[in-house]
mmCIF file of C-alpha atoms in Angstrom:
data_model
loop_
_atom_site.group_PDB
_atom_site.id
_atom_site.type_symbol
_atom_site.label_atom_id
_atom_site.label_comp_id
_atom_site.label_asym_id
_atom_site.label_seq_id
_atom_site.Cartn_x
_atom_site.Cartn_y
_atom_site.Cartn_z
ATOM 1 C CA UNK A 1 97.000 88.190 164.485
ATOM 2 C CA UNK A 2 98.526 89.017 161.094
ATOM 3 C CA UNK A 3 96.936 90.966 158.248
ATOM 4 C CA UNK A 4 95.569 88.952 155.341
ATOM 5 C CA UNK A 5 98.321 89.827 152.860
ATOM 6 C CA UNK A 6 96.536 90.756 149.612
ATOM 7 C CA UNK A 7 98.307 94.028 148.698
ATOM 8 C CA UNK A 8 101.777 94.464 147.162
ATOM 9 C CA UNK A 9 102.977 97.347 149.323
ATOM 10 C CA UNK A 10 105.507 100.072 148.590
ATOM 11 C CA UNK A 11 108.217 100.340 151.240
ATOM 12 C CA UNK A 12 106.974 103.677 152.555
ATOM 13 C CA UNK A 13 104.657 104.753 155.384
ATOM 14 C CA UNK A 14 102.706 107.954 154.778
ATOM 15 C CA UNK A 15 102.298 109.857 158.033
ATOM 16 C CA UNK A 16 100.681 113.188 157.068
ATOM 17 C CA UNK A 17 99.526 115.258 154.105
ATOM 18 C CA UNK A 18 98.544 118.719 152.948
ATOM 19 C CA UNK A 19 97.176 119.653 149.544
ATOM 20 C CA UNK A 20 99.064 117.644 146.902
ATOM 21 C CA UNK A 21 101.949 116.833 149.251
ATOM 22 C CA UNK A 22 102.425 113.939 151.668
ATOM 23 C CA UNK A 23 105.252 113.137 154.082
ATOM 24 C CA UNK A 24 106.470 109.723 155.179
ATOM 25 C CA UNK A 25 107.281 108.632 158.725
ATOM 26 C CA UNK A 26 110.899 109.749 158.226
ATOM 27 C CA UNK A 27 109.869 113.263 157.196
ATOM 28 C CA UNK A 28 110.532 112.821 153.457
ATOM 29 C CA UNK A 29 108.227 114.937 151.281
ATOM 30 C CA UNK A 30 106.434 113.430 148.241
ATOM 31 C CA UNK A 31 104.418 114.990 145.428
ATOM 32 C CA UNK A 32 101.119 113.096 145.248
ATOM 33 C CA UNK A 33 99.928 112.524 141.683
ATOM 34 C CA UNK A 34 97.970 109.446 142.808
ATOM 35 C CA UNK A 35 95.538 111.047 145.253
ATOM 36 C CA UNK A 36 95.034 107.832 147.186
ATOM 37 C CA UNK A 37 93.654 106.254 143.987
ATOM 38 C CA UNK A 38 91.542 109.265 142.899
ATOM 39 C CA UNK A 39 89.999 109.570 146.371
ATOM 40 C CA UNK A 40 91.587 112.855 147.527
ATOM 41 C CA UNK A 41 89.575 115.431 145.603
ATOM 42 C CA UNK A 42 90.096 118.707 147.483
ATOM 43 C CA UNK A 43 93.600 117.961 148.779
ATOM 44 C CA UNK A 44 94.900 116.255 151.884
ATOM 45 C CA UNK A 45 93.703 117.705 155.200
ATOM 46 C CA UNK A 46 91.942 120.758 153.795
ATOM 47 C CA UNK A 47 91.221 122.946 156.860
ATOM 48 C CA UNK A 48 87.539 123.491 156.013
ATOM 49 C CA UNK A 49 87.001 119.741 155.606
ATOM 50 C CA UNK A 50 88.883 118.950 158.831
ATOM 51 C CA UNK A 51 86.831 121.515 160.749
ATOM 52 C CA UNK A 52 83.509 120.235 159.382
ATOM 53 C CA UNK A 53 84.339 116.606 160.151
ATOM 54 C CA UNK A 54 85.635 117.459 163.633
ATOM 55 C CA UNK A 55 82.572 119.543 164.501
ATOM 56 C CA UNK A 56 80.182 116.840 163.308
ATOM 57 C CA UNK A 57 82.041 114.084 165.146
ATOM 58 C CA UNK A 58 81.805 116.151 168.330
ATOM 59 C CA UNK A 59 78.033 116.446 167.871
ATOM 60 C CA UNK A 60 76.820 113.142 166.390
ATOM 61 C CA UNK A 61 78.912 110.773 164.295
ATOM 62 C CA UNK A 62 76.281 108.166 163.496
ATOM 63 C CA UNK A 63 72.681 107.145 163.781
ATOM 64 C CA UNK A 64 70.856 104.678 161.586
ATOM 65 C CA UNK A 65 68.633 105.350 158.583
ATOM 66 C CA UNK A 66 65.583 104.694 160.726
ATOM 67 C CA UNK A 67 65.421 108.394 161.664
ATOM 68 C CA UNK A 68 65.420 111.708 159.814
ATOM 69 C CA UNK A 69 68.862 112.969 158.799
ATOM 70 C CA UNK A 70 68.687 116.558 157.497
ATOM 71 C CA UNK A 71 72.321 116.361 156.377
ATOM 72 C CA UNK A 72 71.334 113.782 153.748
ATOM 73 C CA UNK A 73 68.740 116.112 152.251
ATOM 74 C CA UNK A 74 71.122 119.064 152.352
ATOM 75 C CA UNK A 75 73.830 117.063 150.617
ATOM 76 C CA UNK A 76 71.402 115.771 147.962
ATOM 77 C CA UNK A 77 70.262 119.332 147.228
ATOM 78 C CA UNK A 78 73.814 120.644 147.002
ATOM 79 C CA UNK A 79 75.017 117.768 144.840
ATOM 80 C CA UNK A 80 72.102 118.213 142.427
ATOM 81 C CA UNK A 81 72.919 121.903 142.043
ATOM 82 C CA UNK A 82 76.632 121.227 141.547
ATOM 83 C CA UNK A 83 76.250 118.552 138.871
ATOM 84 C CA UNK A 84 73.079 119.700 137.096
ATOM 85 C CA UNK A 85 70.883 116.753 138.095
ATOM 86 C CA UNK A 86 68.547 118.534 140.507
ATOM 87 C CA UNK A 87 65.569 116.382 139.466
ATOM 88 C CA UNK A 88 67.343 113.075 140.201
ATOM 89 C CA UNK A 89 67.071 111.053 143.425
ATOM 90 C CA UNK A 90 70.047 110.034 145.583
ATOM 91 C CA UNK A 91 70.672 106.731 147.353
ATOM 92 C CA UNK A 92 73.714 106.861 149.622
ATOM 93 C CA UNK A 93 75.965 103.896 150.386
ATOM 94 C CA UNK A 94 79.632 103.353 151.247
ATOM 95 C CA UNK A 95 81.842 102.196 148.351
ATOM 96 C CA UNK A 96 81.999 102.262 144.574
ATOM 97 C CA UNK A 97 81.292 98.561 144.270
ATOM 98 C CA UNK A 98 78.246 98.947 146.518
ATOM 99 C CA UNK A 99 76.968 101.837 144.403
ATOM 100 C CA UNK A 100 77.269 99.793 141.199
ATOM 101 C CA UNK A 101 75.725 96.756 142.883
ATOM 102 C CA UNK A 102 72.671 98.755 143.932
ATOM 103 C CA UNK A 103 72.322 100.497 140.560
ATOM 104 C CA UNK A 104 72.250 97.164 138.720
ATOM 105 C CA UNK A 105 69.951 95.665 141.324
ATOM 106 C CA UNK A 106 67.477 98.550 140.976
ATOM 107 C CA UNK A 107 67.598 98.245 137.185
ATOM 108 C CA UNK A 108 66.726 94.555 137.444
ATOM 109 C CA UNK A 109 63.914 95.217 139.928
ATOM 110 C CA UNK A 110 62.490 97.739 137.461
ATOM 111 C CA UNK A 111 62.511 95.789 134.196
ATOM 112 C CA UNK A 112 62.685 92.222 135.511
ATOM 113 C CA UNK A 113 65.656 91.283 133.335
ATOM 114 C CA UNK A 114 68.841 89.470 134.300
ATOM 115 C CA UNK A 115 71.556 90.319 131.773
ATOM 116 C CA UNK A 116 74.098 93.177 131.857
ATOM 117 C CA UNK A 117 76.338 94.568 129.116
ATOM 118 C CA UNK A 118 79.763 95.861 130.108
ATOM 119 C CA UNK A 119 82.871 97.069 128.299
ATOM 120 C CA UNK A 120 85.941 94.994 127.669
ATOM 121 C CA UNK A 121 88.649 96.086 130.185
ATOM 122 C CA UNK A 122 85.915 97.395 132.498
ATOM 123 C CA UNK A 123 86.343 97.672 136.252
ATOM 124 C CA UNK A 124 83.252 98.126 138.425
ATOM 125 C CA UNK A 125 84.231 96.690 141.803
ATOM 126 C CA UNK A 126 84.792 93.426 143.655
ATOM 127 C CA UNK A 127 81.362 92.474 145.009
ATOM 128 C CA UNK A 128 78.918 89.953 143.515
ATOM 129 C CA UNK A 129 77.469 91.443 140.290
ATOM 130 C CA UNK A 130 79.900 94.401 140.260
ATOM 131 C CA UNK A 131 82.848 92.020 140.004
ATOM 132 C CA UNK A 132 81.081 89.927 137.356
ATOM 133 C CA UNK A 133 80.721 93.158 135.351
ATOM 134 C CA UNK A 134 84.490 93.655 135.725
ATOM 135 C CA UNK A 135 86.345 92.187 132.751
ATOM 136 C CA UNK A 136 89.091 90.464 134.742
ATOM 137 C CA UNK A 137 88.687 86.705 135.268
ATOM 138 C CA UNK A 138 91.483 86.712 137.874
ATOM 139 C CA UNK A 139 89.246 88.449 140.427
ATOM 140 C CA UNK A 140 85.907 86.785 139.586
ATOM 141 C CA UNK A 141 85.352 83.888 141.987
ATOM 142 C CA UNK A 142 83.368 80.845 140.786
ATOM 143 C CA UNK A 143 80.438 81.888 142.979
ATOM 144 C CA UNK A 144 80.286 85.224 141.094
ATOM 145 C CA UNK A 145 80.551 83.745 137.580
ATOM 146 C CA UNK A 146 76.825 83.422 136.935
ATOM 147 C CA UNK A 147 76.675 84.296 133.244
ATOM 148 C CA UNK A 148 74.799 87.554 133.798
ATOM 149 C CA UNK A 149 77.336 89.765 132.023
ATOM 150 C CA UNK A 150 78.460 90.077 128.401
ATOM 151 C CA UNK A 151 81.591 92.137 127.656
ATOM 152 C CA UNK A 152 81.641 94.088 124.404
ATOM 153 C CA UNK A 153 84.235 96.240 122.583
ATOM 154 C CA UNK A 154 84.302 99.975 123.159
ATOM 155 C CA UNK A 155 82.769 102.179 120.434
ATOM 156 C CA UNK A 156 81.388 99.176 118.492
ATOM 157 C CA UNK A 157 77.758 100.199 117.950
ATOM 158 C CA UNK A 158 76.738 97.117 115.883
ATOM 159 C CA UNK A 159 77.933 94.727 118.612
ATOM 160 C CA UNK A 160 75.941 96.536 121.312
ATOM 161 C CA UNK A 161 72.901 96.884 119.067
ATOM 162 C CA UNK A 162 72.869 93.152 118.355
ATOM 163 C CA UNK A 163 72.854 92.303 122.064
ATOM 164 C CA UNK A 164 70.223 94.889 122.972
ATOM 165 C CA UNK A 165 67.897 93.621 120.247
ATOM 166 C CA UNK A 166 67.689 90.281 122.069
ATOM 167 C CA UNK A 167 65.369 92.054 124.532
ATOM 168 C CA UNK A 168 66.756 90.540 127.725
ATOM 169 C CA UNK A 169 69.323 93.167 128.740
ATOM 170 C CA UNK A 170 68.648 94.705 132.115
ATOM 171 C CA UNK A 171 71.356 97.387 132.029
ATOM 172 C CA UNK A 172 74.417 98.694 130.231
ATOM 173 C CA UNK A 173 77.134 99.920 132.592
ATOM 174 C CA UNK A 174 79.855 102.185 131.199
ATOM 175 C CA UNK A 175 82.915 104.043 132.489
ATOM 176 C CA UNK A 176 83.076 106.989 130.105
ATOM 177 C CA UNK A 177 86.810 107.140 130.853
ATOM 178 C CA UNK A 178 88.174 103.717 131.708
ATOM 179 C CA UNK A 179 90.598 103.946 134.608
ATOM 180 C CA UNK A 180 91.930 100.428 135.145
ATOM 181 C CA UNK A 181 91.468 99.978 131.385
ATOM 182 C CA UNK A 182 94.252 102.477 130.690
ATOM 183 C CA UNK A 183 92.617 105.956 130.662
ATOM 184 C CA UNK A 184 90.604 105.403 127.500
ATOM 185 C CA UNK A 185 87.568 107.565 126.751
ATOM 186 C CA UNK A 186 84.560 106.271 124.881
ATOM 187 C CA UNK A 187 83.492 108.262 121.825
ATOM 188 C CA UNK A 188 80.599 110.711 121.976
ATOM 189 C CA UNK A 189 78.907 109.222 118.910
ATOM 190 C CA UNK A 190 78.974 105.745 120.429
ATOM 191 C CA UNK A 191 77.492 106.902 123.734
ATOM 192 C CA UNK A 192 74.763 108.917 122.037
ATOM 193 C CA UNK A 193 73.729 105.932 119.935
ATOM 194 C CA UNK A 194 73.913 103.622 122.952
ATOM 195 C CA UNK A 195 71.675 105.974 124.926
ATOM 196 C CA UNK A 196 69.115 105.898 122.109
ATOM 197 C CA UNK A 197 69.292 102.097 121.811
ATOM 198 C CA UNK A 198 68.738 101.726 125.561
ATOM 199 C CA UNK A 199 65.658 103.961 125.336
ATOM 200 C CA UNK A 200 64.267 101.904 122.444
ATOM 201 C CA UNK A 201 64.768 98.560 124.193
ATOM 202 C CA UNK A 202 63.818 99.463 127.768
ATOM 203 C CA UNK A 203 67.377 98.961 129.021
ATOM 204 C CA UNK A 204 68.794 101.034 131.869
ATOM 205 C CA UNK A 205 71.928 103.059 131.076
ATOM 206 C CA UNK A 206 74.289 103.325 134.066
ATOM 207 C CA UNK A 207 77.349 105.569 133.955
ATOM 208 C CA UNK A 208 80.021 104.499 136.428
ATOM 209 C CA UNK A 209 81.552 107.839 137.481
ATOM 210 C CA UNK A 210 83.342 106.423 140.504
ATOM 211 C CA UNK A 211 86.847 107.260 139.289
ATOM 212 C CA UNK A 212 86.237 109.612 136.354
ATOM 213 C CA UNK A 213 83.518 111.692 138.034
ATOM 214 C CA UNK A 214 83.285 114.339 140.721
ATOM 215 C CA UNK A 215 85.145 116.983 138.751
ATOM 216 C CA UNK A 216 88.155 114.887 137.797
ATOM 217 C CA UNK A 217 87.586 115.118 134.038
ATOM 218 C CA UNK A 218 87.157 118.914 134.020
ATOM 219 C CA UNK A 219 83.366 118.608 134.066
ATOM 220 C CA UNK A 220 81.446 117.386 137.083
ATOM 221 C CA UNK A 221 80.843 114.059 135.344
ATOM 222 C CA UNK A 222 82.867 112.575 132.486
ATOM 223 C CA UNK A 223 79.723 111.669 130.524
ATOM 224 C CA UNK A 224 78.929 115.398 130.327
ATOM 225 C CA UNK A 225 81.694 115.673 127.713
ATOM 226 C CA UNK A 226 79.639 113.310 125.537
ATOM 227 C CA UNK A 227 76.189 114.887 125.376
ATOM 228 C CA UNK A 228 74.190 112.145 127.115
ATOM 229 C CA UNK A 229 71.953 111.848 130.184
ATOM 230 C CA UNK A 230 72.093 108.381 131.787
ATOM 231 C CA UNK A 231 69.341 106.756 133.829
ATOM 232 C CA UNK A 232 71.685 106.267 136.791
ATOM 233 C CA UNK A 233 75.083 107.636 137.793
ATOM 234 C CA UNK A 234 77.285 105.991 140.395
ATOM 235 C CA UNK A 235 79.728 108.092 142.445
ATOM 236 C CA UNK A 236 82.319 107.367 145.135
ATOM 237 C CA UNK A 237 86.057 108.056 145.676
ATOM 238 C CA UNK A 238 86.300 111.882 145.638
ATOM 239 C CA UNK A 239 82.825 112.383 147.105
ATOM 240 C CA UNK A 240 84.130 112.633 150.690
ATOM 241 C CA UNK A 241 87.882 113.160 150.282
ATOM 242 C CA UNK A 242 88.896 109.914 151.972
ATOM 243 C CA UNK A 243 85.977 109.077 154.264
ATOM 244 C CA UNK A 244 84.022 106.049 152.931
ATOM 245 C CA UNK A 245 80.971 107.205 151.015
ATOM 246 C CA UNK A 246 79.257 106.582 147.679
ATOM 247 C CA UNK A 247 75.942 107.058 145.996
ATOM 248 C CA UNK A 248 73.613 106.352 143.107
ATOM 249 C CA UNK A 249 71.963 109.258 141.286
ATOM 250 C CA UNK A 250 68.644 107.910 139.993
ATOM 251 C CA UNK A 251 66.427 109.507 137.356
ATOM 252 C CA UNK A 252 62.890 110.538 138.377
ATOM 253 C CA UNK A 253 61.327 107.740 136.311
ATOM 254 C CA UNK A 254 62.382 105.218 138.974
ATOM 255 C CA UNK A 255 60.049 104.921 141.958
ATOM 256 C CA UNK A 256 61.412 103.763 145.333
ATOM 257 C CA UNK A 257 59.935 100.740 147.092
ATOM 258 C CA UNK A 258 60.488 100.291 150.812
ATOM 259 C CA UNK A 259 62.792 97.377 151.554
ATOM 260 C CA UNK A 260 64.254 96.868 148.081
ATOM 261 C CA UNK A 261 67.482 98.718 148.877
ATOM 262 C CA UNK A 262 69.120 99.426 152.196
ATOM 263 C CA UNK A 263 72.350 100.116 154.054
ATOM 264 C CA UNK A 264 73.564 100.356 157.630
ATOM 265 C CA UNK A 265 76.298 102.968 157.310
ATOM 266 C CA UNK A 266 75.364 104.703 154.053
ATOM 267 C CA UNK A 267 74.683 108.428 154.314
ATOM 268 C CA UNK A 268 75.638 108.626 157.984
ATOM 269 C CA UNK A 269 75.954 112.016 159.651
ATOM 270 C CA UNK A 270 79.756 112.181 159.556
ATOM 271 C CA UNK A 271 79.944 111.186 155.879
ATOM 272 C CA UNK A 272 77.329 113.761 154.880
ATOM 273 C CA UNK A 273 79.069 116.537 156.804
ATOM 274 C CA UNK A 274 82.319 115.711 155.033
ATOM 275 C CA UNK A 275 80.676 115.486 151.622
ATOM 276 C CA UNK A 276 79.019 118.898 152.063
ATOM 277 C CA UNK A 277 82.412 120.349 153.026
ATOM 278 C CA UNK A 278 83.921 118.835 149.863
ATOM 279 C CA UNK A 279 81.301 120.596 147.737
ATOM 280 C CA UNK A 280 81.983 123.850 149.607
ATOM 281 C CA UNK A 281 85.673 123.697 148.707
ATOM 282 C CA UNK A 282 85.065 122.547 145.127
ATOM 283 C CA UNK A 283 82.805 125.544 144.533
ATOM 284 C CA UNK A 284 84.821 128.163 146.430
ATOM 285 C CA UNK A 285 88.156 127.145 144.900
ATOM 286 C CA UNK A 286 86.775 126.326 141.404
ATOM 287 C CA UNK A 287 88.335 122.879 141.484
ATOM 288 C CA UNK A 288 86.387 121.483 138.516
ATOM 289 C CA UNK A 289 87.649 124.370 136.402
ATOM 290 C CA UNK A 290 91.138 123.904 137.849
ATOM 291 C CA UNK A 291 91.084 120.226 136.883
ATOM 292 C CA UNK A 292 90.264 121.186 133.296
ATOM 293 C CA UNK A 293 92.882 123.938 133.072
ATOM 294 C CA UNK A 294 95.790 122.321 134.924
ATOM 295 C CA UNK A 295 95.044 118.909 133.420
ATOM 296 C CA UNK A 296 95.317 120.268 129.877
ATOM 297 C CA UNK A 297 98.457 122.192 130.854
ATOM 298 C CA UNK A 298 100.046 119.050 132.308
ATOM 299 C CA UNK A 299 99.227 116.884 129.288
ATOM 300 C CA UNK A 300 100.646 119.480 126.913
ATOM 301 C CA UNK A 301 103.773 119.860 129.071
ATOM 302 C CA UNK A 302 104.440 116.110 129.023
ATOM 303 C CA UNK A 303 103.911 115.953 125.249
ATOM 304 C CA UNK A 304 106.194 118.937 124.667
ATOM 305 C CA UNK A 305 108.970 117.635 126.916
ATOM 306 C CA UNK A 306 110.183 115.026 124.410
ATOM 307 C CA UNK A 307 110.540 112.412 127.136
ATOM 308 C CA UNK A 308 112.076 109.036 126.291
ATOM 309 C CA UNK A 309 109.747 106.000 126.212
ATOM 310 C CA UNK A 310 106.540 108.094 126.139
ATOM 311 C CA UNK A 311 104.264 106.779 123.376
ATOM 312 C CA UNK A 312 101.045 108.660 124.131
ATOM 313 C CA UNK A 313 99.557 111.034 126.689
ATOM 314 C CA UNK A 314 95.766 110.846 126.935
ATOM 315 C CA UNK A 315 92.929 111.713 129.261
ATOM 316 C CA UNK A 316 90.623 114.484 130.386
ATOM 317 C CA UNK A 317 91.230 116.964 133.164
ATOM 318 C CA UNK A 318 93.249 115.429 135.966
ATOM 319 C CA UNK A 319 92.691 111.834 134.866
ATOM 320 C CA UNK A 320 95.729 111.227 132.679
ATOM 321 C CA UNK A 321 97.384 108.143 131.224
ATOM 322 C CA UNK A 322 101.028 108.136 130.090
ATOM 323 C CA UNK A 323 101.590 105.137 127.842
ATOM 324 C CA UNK A 324 105.192 103.931 127.710
ATOM 325 C CA UNK A 325 107.020 101.631 125.309
ATOM 326 C CA UNK A 326 108.505 99.834 128.321
ATOM 327 C CA UNK A 327 106.859 98.323 131.424
ATOM 328 C CA UNK A 328 105.902 100.982 133.981
ATOM 329 C CA UNK A 329 107.354 99.049 136.921
ATOM 330 C CA UNK A 330 110.904 100.439 136.948
ATOM 331 C CA UNK A 331 110.062 104.092 136.083
ATOM 332 C CA UNK A 332 107.330 104.055 138.732
ATOM 333 C CA UNK A 333 109.757 102.631 141.294
ATOM 334 C CA UNK A 334 112.228 105.404 140.496
ATOM 335 C CA UNK A 335 109.500 108.021 140.769
ATOM 336 C CA UNK A 336 108.785 106.889 144.326
ATOM 337 C CA UNK A 337 112.247 106.010 145.653
ATOM 338 C CA UNK A 338 114.385 108.592 143.827
ATOM 339 C CA UNK A 339 112.046 111.410 142.733
ATOM 340 C CA UNK A 340 109.652 111.170 145.679
ATOM 341 C CA UNK A 341 106.472 111.230 143.646
ATOM 342 C CA UNK A 342 103.454 108.919 143.664
ATOM 343 C CA UNK A 343 101.532 107.854 140.540
ATOM 344 C CA UNK A 344 99.111 105.067 139.736
ATOM 345 C CA UNK A 345 99.336 102.538 136.923
ATOM 346 C CA UNK A 346 97.215 100.571 134.446
ATOM 347 C CA UNK A 347 97.903 97.370 132.554
ATOM 348 C CA UNK A 348 101.634 96.785 132.112
ATOM 349 C CA UNK A 349 102.858 100.055 130.608
ATOM 350 C CA UNK A 350 100.608 102.985 131.556
ATOM 351 C CA UNK A 351 101.326 105.460 134.356
ATOM 352 C CA UNK A 352 98.020 106.759 135.668
ATOM 353 C CA UNK A 353 97.786 110.268 137.153
ATOM 354 C CA UNK A 354 94.903 110.923 139.567
ATOM 355 C CA UNK A 355 96.061 113.901 141.670
ATOM 356 C CA UNK A 356 93.939 116.051 143.967
ATOM 357 C CA UNK A 357 91.932 118.554 141.935
ATOM 358 C CA UNK A 358 93.850 121.431 143.551
ATOM 359 C CA UNK A 359 97.065 120.579 141.658
ATOM 360 C CA UNK A 360 98.887 123.750 140.578
ATOM 361 C CA UNK A 361 100.845 124.489 137.411
ATOM 362 C CA UNK A 362 104.026 124.670 139.483
ATOM 363 C CA UNK A 363 103.358 121.176 140.835
ATOM 364 C CA UNK A 364 102.603 119.972 137.292
ATOM 365 C CA UNK A 365 105.964 121.368 136.121
ATOM 366 C CA UNK A 366 107.685 119.661 139.041
ATOM 367 C CA UNK A 367 106.118 116.349 138.061
ATOM 368 C CA UNK A 368 107.364 116.657 134.453
ATOM 369 C CA UNK A 369 110.918 117.179 135.759
ATOM 370 C CA UNK A 370 110.625 114.162 138.042
ATOM 371 C CA UNK A 371 109.166 112.031 135.271
ATOM 372 C CA UNK A 372 112.031 112.995 132.952
ATOM 373 C CA UNK A 373 114.569 111.954 135.572
ATOM 374 C CA UNK A 374 112.828 108.629 136.177
ATOM 375 C CA UNK A 375 112.699 107.806 132.455
ATOM 376 C CA UNK A 376 116.301 108.859 131.704
ATOM 377 C CA UNK A 377 117.840 106.950 134.612
#
């Protein structure tokens, strides 16, 4: 049997990792500024994480959500303390798309409405309503194109106000820093007005923090830079450092109903043990603060380097976009094959940096040197 070939693959096989470094099957070392697509939060193979996962797997890896799981309650308590949402409720699932799907579903159950507002260039996942809320017609199958979602420009308060005044909007879903959209942050004034409009019209405000959250922006959540408090927050990627896990943080105004939401694997024992270990490391090693400090240092270093083809450097913390005046394809190829460094990308001309939150200043300096070489070649 062959794999269903849906991914354009780099010609490299990663065999092991440690911190912000990975090695291929031939022993070549690479600097990882991609973090497995923002998934590796505390660094590859952190010893505390490995020990916690190994111990839990040797005790009990899985049982269903039909029994008590104290690890779920412990993780919910710890997450609330870490992010400042101790009064919120947590529903645990497996992927970012699943988190967004359940957030929008719960919003619709609550207010009985069917329409969603989403940003132009948004990305919220590839399942049912999550993919319809993603502004990319190439990945929306006909069965998903049900007319539930309206895409609106970022920071355009009148456009959002006009739609909300129609009275049929179930939820607004927002990435406060758009990842696939090119590392673009929404403005604080826009989000504050949108929050107020949602309150006035009984619309649920969902912040998609799947890529920009969990410390990546230099605060626990990206929306915390903007002075708002959403009704729901979706999290995934860095939550368990590579083991599949996600969740929806739900404000206390929402009341659970048995049977409305559910999951087989969500919040399993192994995932919760790993997620608690991630929070341990984030707190002990001050990784949110490190993301803020090293991220600002790296952005300033790139700007000061006078690199050819660099038009703009933007972002927050360790979620950084480097916009080029040429397509990213060739510089990114050189970064991998010649400079042995991984980055992500957005659109046609943006290099996207999503490194582990433990990135050091020395590693940031090394990346600037490698980027210079890839752009001057």
